[in-house]
Amino acid sequence: MAVTREDVLHIAELARLGVDSARADELTRELSSILEHMEVLSQVDTSTIAPTAGVGAGGTPLRTDDRVAPLMEGTLESFAPSMRDGFFIVPRLATHEDPTESSA
Amino acid sequence: MTPEEFTTAGAAAISAAVRAGKVTPSETVKAAFERARAIGAGKDALNIFLHADEAASIEEAKSMHERVQSAADIGILAGVPVAIKDNIASLGLPTTCGSRILADYVSPFEATAVSRLRAHGALVVAKTNMDEFAMGSSTENSAFGPTRNPHDVRYVAGGSSGGSAAAVAAGITPIALGSETGGSVRQPAAFCGVVGVKPTYGRVSRYGLVAFASSLDQIGVVGRRVDDAAIALEAIAGFDKMDSTSSDADVPIYRLSALGKPAPLAREPDTEAMRIGRSPVPLPPPPDATTLEGVVIGKPREYFPESLDEGIRDLCERALDRFRSMGATIRDVSLPRSPLAIPVYYILAPAEASSNLARFDGVRYGLRVDPARGLKAMYETTRSQGFGREVTRRILLGTYVLSAGYYDAYYKKAQAVRTLIADDFRAVFNSGVHAIFTPTTPTPAFTVGAISDPYEMYLNDIFTVTANLAGVPAISVPIGRLRRLPVGGQIITAHFDEYSMFRVAYALEASLGDEAHQ
């Protein structure tokens, strides 16, 4: 089934990927072409087949719920883009008024 | 050892020389860097390394020298230089995944596989180039430029572990770590004329491997010869409490020097159900490397289609003849759902990637690009500028097949067909076949820039991806040359039966001798 330009823009938003207009056209063609090759799967009868989520029949084993100390050297500040008082700082949500902008 | 000997010696020989005090760890490291310079491993030529610091590596080697002199047990890789794919975390070194989004990221922790190599005495000398987030089959998707094939710089090294395969092929290190999701160690190993192993899913801890598709990802090894890959796998395999998908199965001794001795039983009986088609009777240790008496090798017809390059077919037939001459029985078998593996893989892997790569959002680490239009704009700008074209394509493909209305038609369908592909392997191994032999790739290496269509590139994985979907181990071994470029043959065995895989690989390598590279 062909992917539309609207599909691409919609899934790009879901995936939080900025896609400009020219790239959206390219991706529409590329994804449609790739998905065409996937159509062969629709001809396989899997009505009685259980899906495989992983290769272990027993599923992923769980460890006991003990806290494991991360084996990390250095501080969060050494790699975080922005931190203050032990918290990661992110830009404001666009729906919130930015006091620095309104006072400028 | 002479500089020339360092470029061809196996890990066992280097380690033995270090233990005997004939060569110091600093000398092995210097030899690796001298070779790298001589062959042009830098960005302007082969572009194998993303990070290599000679002074720091020599300092590490000096500490190793003290350990060699003081400790009774210094490990099977004492003083052996190794290269690590740049999606495997190594403490204090960059781990970029070949991506702009992690270009300045320095790992604050270390992957279990890397710390186990170090514990066995190995010395990390480089982080190697790769397709961005391991998505690719040529290393052309690296944000830092393609790795070139050491046999001919006009050709790609393969991918996604192209830098690791090239480092070994170029004679810089005898061992390198790579990672596999659909053939990313075996395919570049075949293109570069070296040995590449994808272990059983669960055989090696993935703690510290940057996640791409978690139901498929495994750390793999590249070696100059089968013994190098075997020793490296022996060092890194086994349960790790930091990775709950790692198996507690016993790790047999794989190295060539122990081939004639009984290997420990691979696994406890109560976990039998976890396995895909164990060999009916585990192969006993052979009297020597070139005996395959009693071994049944399956030749699956789907991997030898009429369209297969005749040169590849001829080299595979030569290998099969060698198996026969060593006493093995070749049996025609079928893995009928294998032709569906590429569509299945390219639904499941992007779906998992779209979820795994959500963590790269500019908040906690890595690149942040903030256009000062709020949080959502920061996410979108960071990710669109940080990810390259193929990664963007796969995230969108994965998001699409997981989205409402398409989930059942694509994702759930692909999971069901994956069950059928695994069933095919189970049936063959349960029928008395010990190992399956196929070409590793449908062609030798192609020239840089030759493939621009995404799906055509995906078809490079056609013979390798099934082992990942079924979770079984597989090895690529050089079997000759075609148009002066290396060709690999693939040996696949049952779940957790790497012992048989190595046994067959040793026999093939010994039987072909220099012809493996001719």
Coordinates of C-alpha atoms in Angstrom, one line a residue:
Chain A
M1 CA 0.0 0.0 0.0
A2 CA 1.3 3.4 -1.0
V3 CA 2.4 5.9 1.7
T4 CA 1.1 9.4 1.2
R5 CA 2.8 12.7 1.9
E6 CA 0.4 13.2 4.8
D7 CA 1.4 9.8 6.2
V8 CA 5.0 10.9 6.2
L9 CA 4.4 14.2 7.9
H10 CA 2.1 12.5 10.5
I11 CA 4.6 9.8 11.4
A12 CA 7.5 12.3 11.4
E13 CA 5.6 14.2 14.0
L14 CA 5.0 11.1 16.0
A15 CA 8.7 10.3 15.8
R16 CA 9.6 13.9 16.7
L17 CA 11.6 14.3 13.5
G18 CA 11.7 17.6 11.6
V19 CA 11.2 16.8 7.9
D20 CA 11.2 19.6 5.3
S21 CA 9.0 19.7 2.3
A22 CA 11.5 18.4 -0.3
R23 CA 12.6 15.6 2.0
A24 CA 8.9 14.7 2.7
D25 CA 8.4 14.1 -1.0
E26 CA 11.6 11.9 -1.2
L27 CA 10.6 9.9 1.9
T28 CA 7.1 9.3 0.5
R29 CA 8.6 7.7 -2.6
E30 CA 11.2 5.7 -0.6
L31 CA 8.9 4.4 2.0
S32 CA 6.3 3.4 -0.6
S33 CA 8.9 1.6 -2.6
I34 CA 10.3 -0.3 0.4
L35 CA 6.8 -1.2 1.7
E36 CA 5.9 -2.6 -1.8
H37 CA 8.5 -5.3 -1.2
M38 CA 6.8 -6.2 2.1
E39 CA 3.5 -7.0 0.4
V40 CA 4.8 -10.6 -0.2
L41 CA 4.2 -11.3 3.5
S42 CA 0.4 -10.8 3.1
Q43 CA 0.4 -14.0 1.0
V44 CA 1.7 -16.2 3.8
D45 CA -1.0 -17.9 5.9
T46 CA -0.1 -17.2 9.5
S47 CA -3.6 -17.7 10.9
T48 CA -2.5 -20.5 13.2
I49 CA 1.1 -19.2 13.9
A50 CA 2.1 -17.5 17.1
P51 CA 4.1 -14.4 16.6
T52 CA 7.8 -14.4 17.8
A53 CA 8.7 -11.4 19.8
G54 CA 12.2 -12.7 20.7
V55 CA 14.2 -15.9 20.1
G56 CA 13.8 -17.4 23.6
A57 CA 10.7 -19.5 23.9
G58 CA 10.6 -18.7 27.6
G59 CA 10.6 -14.9 27.1
T60 CA 13.0 -12.5 28.6
P61 CA 14.1 -13.7 32.1
L62 CA 13.6 -11.2 34.9
R63 CA 16.2 -10.5 37.5
T64 CA 15.3 -9.9 41.1
D65 CA 14.2 -6.3 41.7
D66 CA 17.3 -5.2 43.5
R67 CA 18.8 -1.8 42.9
V68 CA 21.9 -2.2 40.8
A69 CA 24.3 0.7 41.1
P70 CA 25.2 2.0 37.7
L71 CA 28.9 1.5 37.0
M72 CA 29.3 5.1 35.9
E73 CA 32.4 7.2 36.3
G74 CA 32.1 11.0 36.3
T75 CA 29.1 13.2 36.7
L76 CA 25.9 13.8 34.8
E77 CA 27.2 17.3 34.1
S78 CA 30.1 15.8 32.2
F79 CA 27.7 14.8 29.3
A80 CA 24.3 16.5 29.8
P81 CA 23.5 19.4 27.5
S82 CA 22.1 21.5 30.3
M83 CA 21.8 20.8 34.1
R84 CA 21.0 22.7 37.2
D85 CA 20.7 21.5 40.8
G86 CA 20.8 17.9 39.7
F87 CA 18.0 18.3 37.2
F88 CA 18.2 18.2 33.4
I89 CA 17.1 21.6 32.0
V90 CA 14.9 21.5 28.9
P91 CA 13.3 24.4 26.9
R92 CA 9.8 25.4 27.9
L93 CA 6.8 23.8 26.3
A94 CA 5.8 26.1 23.5
T95 CA 2.3 26.4 24.9
H96 CA 3.7 28.1 28.0
E97 CA 4.4 31.7 27.9
D98 CA 8.1 32.4 28.2
P99 CA 8.6 35.3 30.7
T100 CA 11.9 36.3 29.3
E101 CA 10.4 36.7 25.8
S102 CA 7.3 38.6 27.0
S103 CA 9.4 41.0 29.1
A104 CA 11.8 41.7 26.2
Chain B
M1 CA 58.5 -10.5 16.6
T2 CA 59.2 -8.4 13.5
P3 CA 56.8 -5.7 12.5
E4 CA 55.8 -7.9 9.6
E5 CA 55.0 -10.8 11.9
F6 CA 52.7 -8.6 14.0
T7 CA 50.5 -7.9 10.9
T8 CA 49.9 -11.7 10.4
A9 CA 50.3 -13.3 13.8
G10 CA 47.3 -14.7 15.6
A11 CA 46.1 -13.6 19.1
A12 CA 47.4 -16.8 20.6
A13 CA 50.9 -16.3 19.2
I14 CA 51.1 -12.6 20.3
S15 CA 49.8 -13.5 23.8
A16 CA 52.3 -16.4 24.1
A17 CA 55.1 -14.0 23.1
V18 CA 54.0 -11.5 25.7
R19 CA 53.7 -14.1 28.4
A20 CA 57.1 -15.5 27.6
G21 CA 58.6 -12.0 27.9
K22 CA 59.7 -12.0 24.3
V23 CA 57.8 -8.9 23.5
T24 CA 56.2 -6.2 25.8
P25 CA 52.6 -5.0 25.6
S26 CA 53.9 -1.5 24.6
E27 CA 55.6 -3.1 21.6
T28 CA 52.5 -4.8 20.4
V29 CA 50.5 -1.5 20.7
K30 CA 53.3 0.4 18.9
A31 CA 53.3 -2.2 16.1
A32 CA 49.5 -1.8 15.7
F33 CA 49.8 2.0 15.3
E34 CA 52.8 1.7 13.0
R35 CA 50.8 -0.7 10.8
A36 CA 47.9 1.7 10.9
R37 CA 50.1 4.6 9.7
A38 CA 51.8 2.5 7.0
I39 CA 48.5 1.3 5.5
G40 CA 46.7 4.6 5.8
A41 CA 44.0 3.8 8.3
G42 CA 43.3 7.5 8.8
K43 CA 40.4 9.6 7.6
D44 CA 42.1 10.6 4.4
A45 CA 42.5 7.0 3.2
L46 CA 40.9 3.8 4.6
N47 CA 39.0 5.8 7.3
I48 CA 39.0 2.8 9.7
F49 CA 39.2 4.6 13.0
L50 CA 36.9 7.1 14.6
H51 CA 39.1 7.4 17.6
A52 CA 42.7 6.2 18.3
D53 CA 45.1 7.7 20.8
E54 CA 48.6 6.1 20.6
A55 CA 50.0 7.8 23.8
A56 CA 47.0 6.7 25.9
S57 CA 47.2 3.2 24.5
I58 CA 50.9 3.0 25.3
E59 CA 50.2 4.2 28.9
E60 CA 47.6 1.4 29.2
A61 CA 50.1 -1.1 27.8
K62 CA 52.7 -0.1 30.4
S63 CA 50.2 -1.0 33.2
M64 CA 49.6 -4.3 31.4
H65 CA 53.4 -4.9 31.4
E66 CA 53.4 -4.6 35.2
R67 CA 50.4 -7.0 35.4
V68 CA 52.3 -9.4 33.1
Q69 CA 55.3 -9.4 35.5
S70 CA 53.3 -9.7 38.7
A71 CA 50.3 -11.9 38.0
A72 CA 50.3 -15.7 37.5
D73 CA 47.1 -15.6 35.4
I74 CA 47.1 -12.7 33.0
G75 CA 44.5 -14.0 30.6
I76 CA 44.4 -15.5 27.2
L77 CA 44.7 -12.1 25.4
A78 CA 47.7 -10.8 27.3
G79 CA 49.0 -7.8 25.4
V80 CA 46.9 -8.4 22.3
P81 CA 45.7 -5.1 20.6
V82 CA 42.0 -5.0 19.8
A83 CA 39.7 -2.6 18.0
I84 CA 36.1 -1.9 19.2
K85 CA 33.2 -0.9 17.0
D86 CA 32.1 2.6 18.0
N87 CA 28.6 1.5 19.3
I88 CA 30.1 -0.5 22.1
A89 CA 30.8 1.6 25.2
S90 CA 34.4 1.9 26.3
L91 CA 35.2 3.8 29.5
G92 CA 36.6 7.3 28.9
L93 CA 36.6 6.9 25.1
P94 CA 34.2 8.3 22.6
T95 CA 31.2 6.1 21.6
T96 CA 29.7 8.0 18.6
C97 CA 27.8 5.2 16.9
G98 CA 29.0 6.8 13.7
S99 CA 26.4 9.6 14.3
R100 CA 26.5 13.4 14.6
I101 CA 24.0 13.0 17.5
L102 CA 26.7 11.4 19.6
A103 CA 29.7 13.1 18.0
D104 CA 31.0 14.5 21.3
Y105 CA 29.8 11.8 23.6
V106 CA 32.4 10.1 25.8
S107 CA 31.2 7.0 27.5
P108 CA 31.1 7.2 31.4
F109 CA 30.8 3.4 31.6
E110 CA 32.1 0.3 29.9
A111 CA 30.4 -2.6 28.0
T112 CA 30.8 -6.0 29.7
A113 CA 32.4 -7.4 26.5
V114 CA 35.1 -4.7 26.6
S115 CA 35.8 -5.1 30.3
R116 CA 36.0 -8.9 29.8
L117 CA 38.5 -8.4 26.9
R118 CA 40.6 -6.1 29.1
A119 CA 40.4 -8.6 32.0
H120 CA 41.9 -11.2 29.7
G121 CA 44.7 -8.8 29.0
A122 CA 43.6 -7.2 25.7
L123 CA 44.5 -3.6 25.0
V124 CA 42.0 -1.4 23.3
V125 CA 43.8 0.7 20.6
A126 CA 40.9 2.1 18.5
K127 CA 37.2 2.7 18.2
T128 CA 36.2 1.8 14.6
N129 CA 34.0 3.3 12.0
M130 CA 30.5 2.0 11.3
D131 CA 27.2 2.7 9.6
E132 CA 25.3 5.2 11.7
F133 CA 23.7 3.2 14.6
A134 CA 24.7 0.0 12.7
M135 CA 22.1 0.7 10.0
G136 CA 23.7 -0.2 6.7
S137 CA 25.7 -2.7 4.8
S138 CA 28.7 -0.7 3.5
T139 CA 29.8 1.8 6.3
E140 CA 28.8 4.5 3.8
N141 CA 26.1 5.6 6.2
S142 CA 28.7 6.8 8.8
A143 CA 28.4 10.5 9.5
F144 CA 32.2 10.5 9.4
G145 CA 32.7 9.1 5.8
P146 CA 32.9 5.6 4.5
T147 CA 35.5 3.0 5.4
R148 CA 37.4 1.7 2.3
N149 CA 38.2 -1.9 1.7
P150 CA 41.9 -2.6 2.5
H151 CA 42.1 -5.0 -0.5
D152 CA 41.1 -2.2 -3.0
V153 CA 40.2 1.3 -1.8
R154 CA 37.6 1.7 -4.6
Y155 CA 35.4 -0.8 -2.8
V156 CA 33.4 -0.6 0.4
A157 CA 34.5 -2.6 3.4
G158 CA 30.9 -3.8 4.0
G159 CA 28.9 -2.9 7.1
S160 CA 27.8 -2.0 9.5
S161 CA 31.0 -3.2 11.3
G162 CA 33.1 -2.1 8.3
G163 CA 35.8 -0.4 10.4
S164 CA 36.3 -3.5 12.6
A165 CA 36.6 -5.8 9.6
A166 CA 39.0 -3.4 7.9
A167 CA 41.2 -3.1 11.0
V168 CA 41.7 -6.8 11.1
A169 CA 42.1 -7.2 7.3
A170 CA 44.6 -4.4 7.2
G171 CA 46.8 -6.2 9.7
I172 CA 46.4 -3.6 12.5
T173 CA 44.8 -5.9 15.1
P174 CA 44.2 -9.7 15.2
I175 CA 40.8 -9.2 16.8
A176 CA 38.0 -6.6 16.7
L177 CA 34.6 -6.4 18.2
G178 CA 31.6 -5.7 16.0
S179 CA 27.9 -5.9 16.4
E180 CA 25.2 -7.9 14.5
T181 CA 21.6 -7.2 13.9
G182 CA 21.2 -8.7 10.4
G183 CA 24.7 -9.7 9.3
S184 CA 26.8 -6.6 10.3
V185 CA 29.8 -8.7 11.3
R186 CA 29.7 -11.5 8.8
Q187 CA 29.1 -9.4 5.7
P188 CA 32.0 -7.0 6.2
A189 CA 34.2 -9.9 7.3
A190 CA 33.4 -11.6 4.0
F191 CA 34.0 -8.4 2.0
C192 CA 37.4 -7.9 3.7
G193 CA 38.6 -11.5 3.7
V194 CA 38.6 -12.2 7.4
V195 CA 36.6 -14.3 9.9
G196 CA 33.3 -12.9 11.4
V197 CA 31.1 -14.5 14.1
K198 CA 27.6 -13.8 15.2
P199 CA 27.1 -15.8 18.4
T200 CA 23.8 -17.3 19.5
Y201 CA 21.4 -14.6 20.8
G202 CA 22.1 -14.5 24.5
R203 CA 25.6 -15.9 24.3
V204 CA 27.3 -12.5 24.9
S205 CA 26.2 -9.7 27.2
R206 CA 24.9 -6.6 25.4
Y207 CA 25.4 -4.3 28.4
G208 CA 27.0 -1.3 26.9
L209 CA 26.0 -2.0 23.3
V210 CA 23.9 0.9 22.1
A211 CA 20.5 -0.7 21.3
F212 CA 19.3 -0.8 17.7
A213 CA 16.8 -3.8 17.5
S214 CA 16.8 -5.5 20.8
S215 CA 15.3 -8.8 19.8
L216 CA 18.1 -9.2 17.2
D217 CA 21.2 -7.3 18.5
Q218 CA 24.3 -9.3 19.4
I219 CA 28.0 -8.3 19.9
G220 CA 30.1 -10.3 17.5
V221 CA 33.8 -10.8 16.8
V222 CA 36.1 -10.4 13.8
G223 CA 39.4 -12.3 13.7
R224 CA 42.3 -12.8 11.3
R225 CA 41.7 -16.5 11.5
V226 CA 39.1 -18.8 13.0
D227 CA 41.2 -19.2 16.2
D228 CA 41.3 -15.5 16.8
A229 CA 37.5 -15.2 16.6
A230 CA 37.2 -18.3 18.8
I231 CA 39.5 -16.9 21.5
A232 CA 37.8 -13.6 21.5
L233 CA 34.3 -15.2 21.8
E234 CA 35.6 -17.4 24.6
A235 CA 36.7 -14.3 26.5
I236 CA 33.5 -12.3 26.2
A237 CA 30.8 -15.0 26.3
G238 CA 28.8 -16.0 29.3
F239 CA 26.1 -14.7 31.7
D240 CA 26.2 -11.1 32.9
K241 CA 23.9 -9.9 35.6
M242 CA 23.8 -6.5 33.8
D243 CA 22.0 -8.1 30.8
S244 CA 19.0 -10.2 31.6
T245 CA 19.0 -11.5 28.0
S246 CA 22.4 -13.0 28.5
S247 CA 22.4 -16.8 28.9
D248 CA 23.8 -18.8 31.8
A249 CA 24.8 -21.6 29.4
D250 CA 28.3 -23.0 29.9
V251 CA 30.8 -21.6 27.6
P252 CA 32.9 -24.4 25.9
I253 CA 36.5 -23.9 25.1
Y254 CA 36.6 -22.9 21.4
R255 CA 40.3 -22.2 20.8
L256 CA 42.2 -24.4 18.3
S257 CA 44.8 -25.5 20.8
A258 CA 42.0 -27.2 22.8
L259 CA 40.2 -28.8 19.8
G260 CA 41.2 -32.4 20.5
K261 CA 40.2 -32.2 24.1
P262 CA 36.6 -32.8 25.4
A263 CA 34.5 -29.7 25.5
P264 CA 32.2 -29.1 28.4
L265 CA 28.6 -29.9 27.8
A266 CA 27.0 -26.8 26.4
R267 CA 23.9 -26.6 28.5
E268 CA 21.8 -28.0 31.3
P269 CA 18.9 -30.1 30.2
D270 CA 16.2 -28.0 31.9
T271 CA 16.7 -25.1 29.5
E272 CA 16.5 -27.3 26.4
A273 CA 13.2 -25.7 25.4
M274 CA 15.0 -22.3 25.0
R275 CA 17.0 -23.7 22.2
I276 CA 16.4 -23.9 18.5
G277 CA 17.1 -27.4 17.3
R278 CA 20.2 -28.6 19.1
S279 CA 22.3 -31.1 17.1
P280 CA 20.8 -34.5 17.9
V281 CA 24.2 -35.7 19.2
P282 CA 26.7 -33.0 20.1
L283 CA 29.8 -33.4 18.0
P284 CA 32.7 -35.1 19.8
P285 CA 36.1 -33.5 19.8
P286 CA 38.0 -34.5 16.6
P287 CA 41.4 -36.1 16.6
D288 CA 42.6 -33.2 14.5
A289 CA 41.3 -30.1 12.7
T290 CA 40.9 -31.7 9.3
T291 CA 38.6 -34.6 10.3
L292 CA 34.8 -34.3 9.7
E293 CA 34.0 -38.0 9.9
G294 CA 30.4 -38.4 10.9
V295 CA 29.5 -34.8 10.4
V296 CA 26.4 -33.9 8.3
I297 CA 26.5 -30.6 6.6
G298 CA 23.2 -29.2 5.1
K299 CA 23.2 -27.3 1.8
P300 CA 20.0 -25.3 1.7
R301 CA 18.7 -24.8 -1.9
E302 CA 17.3 -21.4 -1.2
Y303 CA 20.8 -20.0 -0.7
F304 CA 22.0 -21.3 -4.0
P305 CA 19.4 -19.8 -6.4
E306 CA 19.9 -19.9 -10.2
S307 CA 20.6 -16.1 -10.0
L308 CA 23.6 -16.6 -7.7
D309 CA 26.9 -15.3 -9.1
E310 CA 28.6 -18.3 -10.8
G311 CA 31.9 -17.3 -9.2
I312 CA 30.4 -17.4 -5.7
R313 CA 28.7 -20.7 -6.5
D314 CA 32.0 -22.3 -7.7
L315 CA 33.9 -21.2 -4.6
C316 CA 31.1 -22.7 -2.4
E317 CA 31.2 -25.9 -4.3
R318 CA 34.9 -26.1 -3.8
A319 CA 34.4 -25.7 0.0
L320 CA 31.7 -28.4 -0.1
D321 CA 34.1 -30.7 -1.9
R322 CA 36.6 -30.1 0.9
F323 CA 34.0 -31.0 3.5
R324 CA 33.4 -34.3 1.6
S325 CA 37.1 -35.0 1.3
M326 CA 37.4 -34.6 5.1
G327 CA 34.7 -37.2 5.7
A328 CA 31.5 -35.1 6.0
T329 CA 28.2 -36.0 4.4
I330 CA 26.6 -33.1 2.4
R331 CA 22.9 -33.2 2.4
D332 CA 20.5 -31.1 0.3
V333 CA 18.1 -29.4 2.7
S334 CA 15.5 -26.6 2.5
L335 CA 14.8 -23.5 4.5
P336 CA 11.7 -22.6 2.5
R337 CA 10.7 -19.4 4.3
S338 CA 14.2 -17.8 4.0
P339 CA 13.2 -15.7 0.9
L340 CA 10.8 -13.9 3.3
A341 CA 13.5 -12.9 5.7
I342 CA 14.4 -9.5 4.2
P343 CA 10.8 -8.2 4.3
V344 CA 10.4 -9.6 7.9
Y345 CA 13.7 -8.1 9.0
Y346 CA 13.1 -4.7 7.5
I347 CA 9.8 -4.4 9.4
L348 CA 10.9 -5.7 12.8
A349 CA 14.3 -4.0 13.0
P350 CA 13.1 -0.5 12.1
A351 CA 10.1 -1.0 14.4
E352 CA 12.4 -1.8 17.3
A353 CA 14.8 1.0 16.3
S354 CA 12.1 3.6 16.2
S355 CA 11.5 2.8 19.9
N356 CA 15.1 2.4 20.9
L357 CA 16.3 5.6 19.2
A358 CA 13.6 7.7 20.9
R359 CA 16.1 8.2 23.7
F360 CA 18.2 10.5 21.5
D361 CA 16.2 13.7 22.2
G362 CA 18.8 16.3 23.3
V363 CA 17.8 16.1 26.9
R364 CA 20.2 13.9 28.9
Y365 CA 23.2 13.4 26.6
G366 CA 24.4 13.9 23.1
L367 CA 23.7 16.7 20.6
R368 CA 21.1 19.4 21.5
V369 CA 20.0 21.9 18.8
D370 CA 17.6 24.5 20.4
P371 CA 16.0 26.9 17.9
A372 CA 14.3 28.6 21.0
R373 CA 10.8 27.7 19.9
G374 CA 10.0 25.4 22.8
L375 CA 10.5 21.8 23.8
K376 CA 9.0 20.1 20.7
A377 CA 11.0 22.2 18.3
M378 CA 14.1 21.3 20.3
Y379 CA 13.3 17.5 19.9
E380 CA 12.6 17.8 16.2
T381 CA 15.6 20.0 15.3
T382 CA 18.0 18.0 17.4
R383 CA 16.9 14.7 15.8
S384 CA 16.6 15.9 12.3
Q385 CA 20.1 17.5 12.4
G386 CA 21.6 14.7 14.5
F387 CA 20.4 11.7 12.5
G388 CA 21.5 10.9 8.9
R389 CA 19.3 9.9 6.0
E390 CA 19.2 6.1 6.6
V391 CA 18.5 6.4 10.3
T392 CA 15.7 8.9 9.6
R393 CA 14.3 6.6 7.0
R394 CA 14.3 3.6 9.3
I395 CA 12.8 5.5 12.3
L396 CA 9.9 6.6 10.0
L397 CA 9.5 3.1 8.5
G398 CA 9.4 1.7 12.0
T399 CA 6.9 4.3 13.3
Y400 CA 4.7 3.6 10.3
V401 CA 4.5 -0.2 10.7
L402 CA 3.8 0.3 14.4
S403 CA 1.1 2.9 13.9
A404 CA -2.6 2.3 14.3
G405 CA -4.1 0.7 11.2
Y406 CA -0.8 -0.9 10.0
Y407 CA 0.4 -2.8 13.1
D408 CA -1.4 -6.1 12.3
A409 CA -0.7 -6.0 8.6
Y410 CA 3.0 -5.3 9.0
Y411 CA 4.5 -5.7 12.4
K412 CA 2.4 -8.6 13.8
K413 CA 2.5 -10.4 10.4
A414 CA 6.3 -10.1 10.3
Q415 CA 6.5 -11.6 13.9
A416 CA 4.5 -14.6 12.8
V417 CA 6.6 -15.2 9.7
R418 CA 9.7 -14.9 11.9
T419 CA 8.2 -17.9 13.8
L420 CA 8.1 -19.9 10.5
I421 CA 11.7 -18.9 9.6
A422 CA 12.9 -20.2 13.0
D423 CA 10.8 -23.4 12.5
D424 CA 12.7 -24.0 9.3
F425 CA 16.0 -24.1 11.1
R426 CA 14.5 -26.2 13.9
A427 CA 13.4 -28.8 11.3
V428 CA 16.7 -29.0 9.6
F429 CA 18.8 -29.4 12.8
N430 CA 16.3 -31.9 14.2
S431 CA 16.7 -34.0 11.0
G432 CA 20.3 -34.8 12.0
V433 CA 22.2 -32.0 10.3
H434 CA 25.0 -30.6 12.4
A435 CA 25.8 -27.5 10.4
I436 CA 24.4 -25.6 7.4
F437 CA 26.7 -24.1 4.7
T438 CA 25.9 -21.1 2.5
P439 CA 27.5 -18.2 0.8
T440 CA 27.8 -15.3 3.2
T441 CA 26.9 -12.7 0.6
P442 CA 25.4 -12.9 -2.9
T443 CA 28.3 -10.9 -4.4
P444 CA 31.8 -9.7 -3.4
A445 CA 32.3 -6.1 -2.2
F446 CA 30.8 -3.3 -4.5
T447 CA 32.3 0.0 -5.3
V448 CA 31.8 3.0 -3.0
G449 CA 28.6 4.9 -4.2
A450 CA 27.4 2.0 -6.4
I451 CA 24.2 1.3 -4.6
S452 CA 21.8 4.2 -4.0
D453 CA 18.4 2.4 -3.8
P454 CA 17.7 1.6 -0.1
Y455 CA 16.0 -1.8 -0.8
E456 CA 18.8 -2.9 -3.1
M457 CA 21.3 -2.2 -0.2
Y458 CA 19.0 -4.2 2.1
L459 CA 19.4 -7.3 -0.2
N460 CA 23.0 -7.5 0.8
D461 CA 21.8 -9.2 4.0
I462 CA 19.8 -11.9 2.2
F463 CA 21.9 -14.8 3.3
T464 CA 22.9 -13.5 6.8
V465 CA 19.7 -12.1 8.2
T466 CA 17.9 -15.5 8.8
A467 CA 20.4 -16.5 11.5
N468 CA 19.6 -13.3 13.4
L469 CA 15.8 -13.9 13.1
A470 CA 16.2 -17.5 14.3
G471 CA 18.9 -16.5 16.9
V472 CA 21.3 -19.2 15.9
P473 CA 25.1 -18.8 15.7
A474 CA 26.9 -18.3 12.4
I475 CA 30.4 -17.7 11.1
S476 CA 31.8 -16.3 7.9
V477 CA 35.1 -17.8 6.7
P478 CA 37.2 -16.7 3.7
I479 CA 36.8 -19.3 0.9
G480 CA 38.6 -17.7 -2.0
R481 CA 38.6 -14.7 -4.3
L482 CA 36.4 -13.5 -7.1
R483 CA 37.5 -10.7 -9.4
R484 CA 40.4 -10.3 -7.0
L485 CA 38.0 -9.6 -4.1
P486 CA 37.5 -11.8 -1.0
V487 CA 34.5 -14.1 -0.8
G488 CA 33.1 -15.6 2.4
G489 CA 31.3 -18.9 3.2
Q490 CA 28.9 -19.2 6.1
I491 CA 28.5 -22.0 8.6
I492 CA 25.3 -21.9 10.7
T493 CA 24.7 -24.3 13.6
A494 CA 22.0 -24.8 16.2
H495 CA 21.4 -22.6 19.2
F496 CA 24.4 -22.5 21.6
D497 CA 26.3 -24.9 19.4
E498 CA 29.2 -22.6 18.6
Y499 CA 31.5 -25.5 19.3
S500 CA 30.4 -27.4 16.2
M501 CA 30.4 -24.2 14.2
F502 CA 34.1 -23.6 15.1
R503 CA 34.9 -27.3 14.5
V504 CA 33.6 -27.1 11.0
A505 CA 35.2 -23.7 10.4
Y506 CA 38.6 -24.9 11.6
A507 CA 38.4 -27.9 9.2
L508 CA 37.5 -25.6 6.2
E509 CA 40.2 -23.2 7.0
A510 CA 42.8 -25.9 7.4
S511 CA 41.7 -27.6 4.2
L512 CA 41.7 -24.5 2.1
G513 CA 45.0 -23.1 3.5
D514 CA 46.3 -20.3 1.2
E515 CA 43.5 -21.0 -1.3
A516 CA 41.1 -19.3 1.1
H517 CA 42.7 -16.1 -0.1
Q518 CA 43.2 -16.9 -3.8

